[in-house]
Amino acid sequence: MSILTSKKKVLAVAISMAFSGAALADTQEAYLEQIGDDNLATIDQQAGLHDAAALQDGNENSLDILQTGLWQIAESTQEGNGNDTTIEQLDTWHEAYSYVAGDENVVSVFQDDFFNISFSYVDGNYNTAMTEQVGSLNSSEIVQTGDDNYTSIIQQGDSNWSLFEVVGDSNDFNSETYGNGNETAVLGGMGSGNLVDVYQVGDFNVGGIAGLVGDNNTAFIDQSGEANVFIAYDVEGDNNYIDVLQSGNDNLFLLDPLQGDDNVVLAQQVGDANLIDGPSGLVGNDNQIYVDQSGNDNYAMFETDGDSHNVSIEQAGDFNEAYGFAIGDSNMVYVGSDGDYNLNAVAADGSNNDLSSSQTGDFNTSLVEFQGDDNLADVQQDGDLNEAYVLGLGASGNDVAASQVGDLNLIDLLVTGSGNSIALAQNGTSNIIVGMGGLGSSFEVGGDNGLVDIYQEGSLNMVMGQQLSNGSTMAVSQIGTGNTAIVSQTN
């Protein structure tokens, strides 16, 4: 539509200039109009500047248009039931338009080589629209309104663009692009039971879903190449499934947001400089998020708003950053990194949340923050120069466990509340559990009925700390050389 306007103007000027030339004697034009039942129309044009237009009004109509040569334009309109439209164009600079209104309609457009443009609009039930373009600078757009529609777009070449807009139920969208600079979008798709399958192979591919509203939808996106981008924006519904696989470099997956219950999001990136961002993430209840990044310079962030979410982020590589946030109750957030220079951040605001951070590698930093009642936090680090910080302001009845295995580890802990149970374990050398003004301070456990257990094994370990509560129990065990323990409990 508006996407094709500029290209249509250029084509119109080119055709008018070509018609003004005396060398072009093969200028065909065909116009067909049929009103009635059981009509069959076939238009065949070869060589020269072609133009074909057809109108059919009735039942069981079938139209077949074949054009070979250059500067072809084919346009078809069908109204009624049982219509079949096939447009095939070969070679240079094609355009095809098809408009169908009725039931059981099938529209298929095939274009070969340079500068193809195709537009198909179908309004009715049981419709099928298929477009295949081979060449460079192809553009295709399909709009369907109705039930049980099937839409498929295949593009091969460079700088391809495809767009669906679907309103209805039980729709199936498929798009395959091979080449460079491809873009695929699903805009305003509404209905239930929709399936979106996007497969792109090449460089600079872009895939997107915007405004998809409905339940039980499934979206599969597979991008192989460099600088791949997939965006899911303003998706709303229940029991939806989104599976994204990006293989290459500079991959980006953006989810903002997915609203509904019982949704599942799977995101996997293999390559370098991958980024997965869900600033608004999942809004609803009982949603699942699984993120897997393998490569270098990976960044992943997801935030959930609701209850009973499961967020899992795993990174394997170098310079990884992972953030998992949950607002609500009974959420489970896990962040794991295997590599170097990793930064993990896990936070929850609510009750009965389970937070865990696991790091294996060098120069790791783990941040865990929770606010609410009866939350569980677990931090595990295995490597060198690890740092773990746990903060729980205004929290009570929480259970915190931290374990570090390696060298030069640091645990900085601050929990304020009642009935807390905290266990800290360090195995290595130069480990520090601070508090009472040591280094950056912290290790303050406040509240009533708290239990603190600290275990260090190695050399040059230091425990300072403080527990500000009544009826608290603290046990400190140090095995090694040069250890320092200062314990203070106040009422």
mmCIF file with all atom_site columns, C-alpha atoms in Angstrom, residues 389-394 411-418 420 422 433-438 440-448 450-452 463-469 487-490:
data_model
loop_
_atom_site.group_PDB
_atom_site.id
_atom_site.type_symbol
_atom_site.label_atom_id
_atom_site.label_alt_id
_atom_site.label_comp_id
_atom_site.label_asym_id
_atom_site.label_entity_id
_atom_site.label_seq_id
_atom_site.pdbx_PDB_ins_code
_atom_site.Cartn_x
_atom_site.Cartn_y
_atom_site.Cartn_z
_atom_site.occupancy
_atom_site.B_iso_or_equiv
_atom_site.pdbx_formal_charge
_atom_site.auth_seq_id
_atom_site.auth_comp_id
_atom_site.auth_asym_id
_atom_site.auth_atom_id
_atom_site.pdbx_PDB_model_num
ATOM 1  C CA . TYR A 1 389 ? 26.274 -8.747  47.605 1.00 0.00 ? 389 TYR A CA 1
ATOM 2  C CA . VAL A 1 390 ? 22.932 -9.572  49.217 1.00 0.00 ? 390 VAL A CA 1
ATOM 3  C CA . LEU A 1 391 ? 20.519 -6.822  50.234 1.00 0.00 ? 391 LEU A CA 1
ATOM 4  C CA . GLY A 1 392 ? 17.127 -7.327  51.853 1.00 0.00 ? 392 GLY A CA 1
ATOM 5  C CA . LEU A 1 393 ? 15.770 -4.068  53.202 1.00 0.00 ? 393 LEU A CA 1
ATOM 6  C CA . GLY A 1 394 ? 12.407 -4.291  54.933 1.00 0.00 ? 394 GLY A CA 1
ATOM 7  C CA . ILE A 1 411 ? 30.516 -11.418 50.550 1.00 0.00 ? 411 ILE A CA 1
ATOM 8  C CA . ASP A 1 412 ? 28.729 -8.231  51.554 1.00 0.00 ? 412 ASP A CA 1
ATOM 9  C CA . LEU A 1 413 ? 25.375 -8.914  53.219 1.00 0.00 ? 413 LEU A CA 1
ATOM 10 C CA . LEU A 1 414 ? 22.642 -6.719  54.677 1.00 0.00 ? 414 LEU A CA 1
ATOM 11 C CA . VAL A 1 415 ? 19.309 -8.234  55.732 1.00 0.00 ? 415 VAL A CA 1
ATOM 12 C CA . THR A 1 416 ? 16.830 -6.391  57.946 1.00 0.00 ? 416 THR A CA 1
ATOM 13 C CA . GLY A 1 417 ? 13.830 -8.220  59.320 1.00 0.00 ? 417 GLY A CA 1
ATOM 14 C CA . SER A 1 418 ? 12.678 -11.032 61.606 1.00 0.00 ? 418 SER A CA 1
ATOM 15 C CA . ASN A 1 420 ? 15.928 -14.801 59.012 1.00 0.00 ? 420 ASN A CA 1
ATOM 16 C CA . ILE A 1 422 ? 21.486 -17.143 56.724 1.00 0.00 ? 422 ILE A CA 1
ATOM 17 C CA . ILE A 1 433 ? 32.785 -11.462 54.924 1.00 0.00 ? 433 ILE A CA 1
ATOM 18 C CA . VAL A 1 434 ? 32.616 -7.894  56.074 1.00 0.00 ? 434 VAL A CA 1
ATOM 19 C CA . GLY A 1 435 ? 30.643 -5.597  58.321 1.00 0.00 ? 435 GLY A CA 1
ATOM 20 C CA . MET A 1 436 ? 31.182 -3.215  61.231 1.00 0.00 ? 436 MET A CA 1
ATOM 21 C CA . GLY A 1 437 ? 33.050 -0.686  59.135 1.00 0.00 ? 437 GLY A CA 1
ATOM 22 C CA . GLY A 1 438 ? 35.304 -3.120  57.304 1.00 0.00 ? 438 GLY A CA 1
ATOM 23 C CA . GLY A 1 440 ? 32.571 -1.350  52.226 1.00 0.00 ? 440 GLY A CA 1
ATOM 24 C CA . SER A 1 441 ? 30.909 -2.540  55.415 1.00 0.00 ? 441 SER A CA 1
ATOM 25 C CA . SER A 1 442 ? 27.466 -4.333  55.484 1.00 0.00 ? 442 SER A CA 1
ATOM 26 C CA . PHE A 1 443 ? 26.947 -7.848  56.974 1.00 0.00 ? 443 PHE A CA 1
ATOM 27 C CA . GLU A 1 444 ? 24.150 -6.562  59.147 1.00 0.00 ? 444 GLU A CA 1
ATOM 28 C CA . VAL A 1 445 ? 21.332 -8.969  59.931 1.00 0.00 ? 445 VAL A CA 1
ATOM 29 C CA . GLY A 1 446 ? 18.468 -7.264  61.714 1.00 0.00 ? 446 GLY A CA 1
ATOM 30 C CA . GLY A 1 447 ? 15.271 -8.541  63.179 1.00 0.00 ? 447 GLY A CA 1
ATOM 31 C CA . ASP A 1 448 ? 14.258 -11.271 65.610 1.00 0.00 ? 448 ASP A CA 1
ATOM 32 C CA . GLY A 1 450 ? 17.558 -14.947 63.051 1.00 0.00 ? 450 GLY A CA 1
ATOM 33 C CA . LEU A 1 451 ? 20.216 -17.626 62.553 1.00 0.00 ? 451 LEU A CA 1
ATOM 34 C CA . VAL A 1 452 ? 23.608 -16.848 60.966 1.00 0.00 ? 452 VAL A CA 1
ATOM 35 C CA . VAL A 1 463 ? 34.812 -12.117 59.336 1.00 0.00 ? 463 VAL A CA 1
ATOM 36 C CA . MET A 1 464 ? 33.632 -8.941  61.020 1.00 0.00 ? 464 MET A CA 1
ATOM 37 C CA . GLY A 1 465 ? 29.855 -8.587  60.866 1.00 0.00 ? 465 GLY A CA 1
ATOM 38 C CA . GLN A 1 466 ? 27.123 -7.674  63.306 1.00 0.00 ? 466 GLN A CA 1
ATOM 39 C CA . GLN A 1 467 ? 23.698 -9.076  64.142 1.00 0.00 ? 467 GLN A CA 1
ATOM 40 C CA . LEU A 1 468 ? 21.184 -6.589  65.526 1.00 0.00 ? 468 LEU A CA 1
ATOM 41 C CA . SER A 1 469 ? 18.442 -8.751  66.960 1.00 0.00 ? 469 SER A CA 1
ATOM 42 C CA . VAL A 1 487 ? 31.305 -10.907 66.017 1.00 0.00 ? 487 VAL A CA 1
ATOM 43 C CA . SER A 1 488 ? 28.879 -8.439  67.565 1.00 0.00 ? 488 SER A CA 1
ATOM 44 C CA . GLN A 1 489 ? 25.250 -9.088  68.569 1.00 0.00 ? 489 GLN A CA 1
ATOM 45 C CA . THR A 1 490 ? 23.096 -6.360  70.060 1.00 0.00 ? 490 THR A CA 1
#
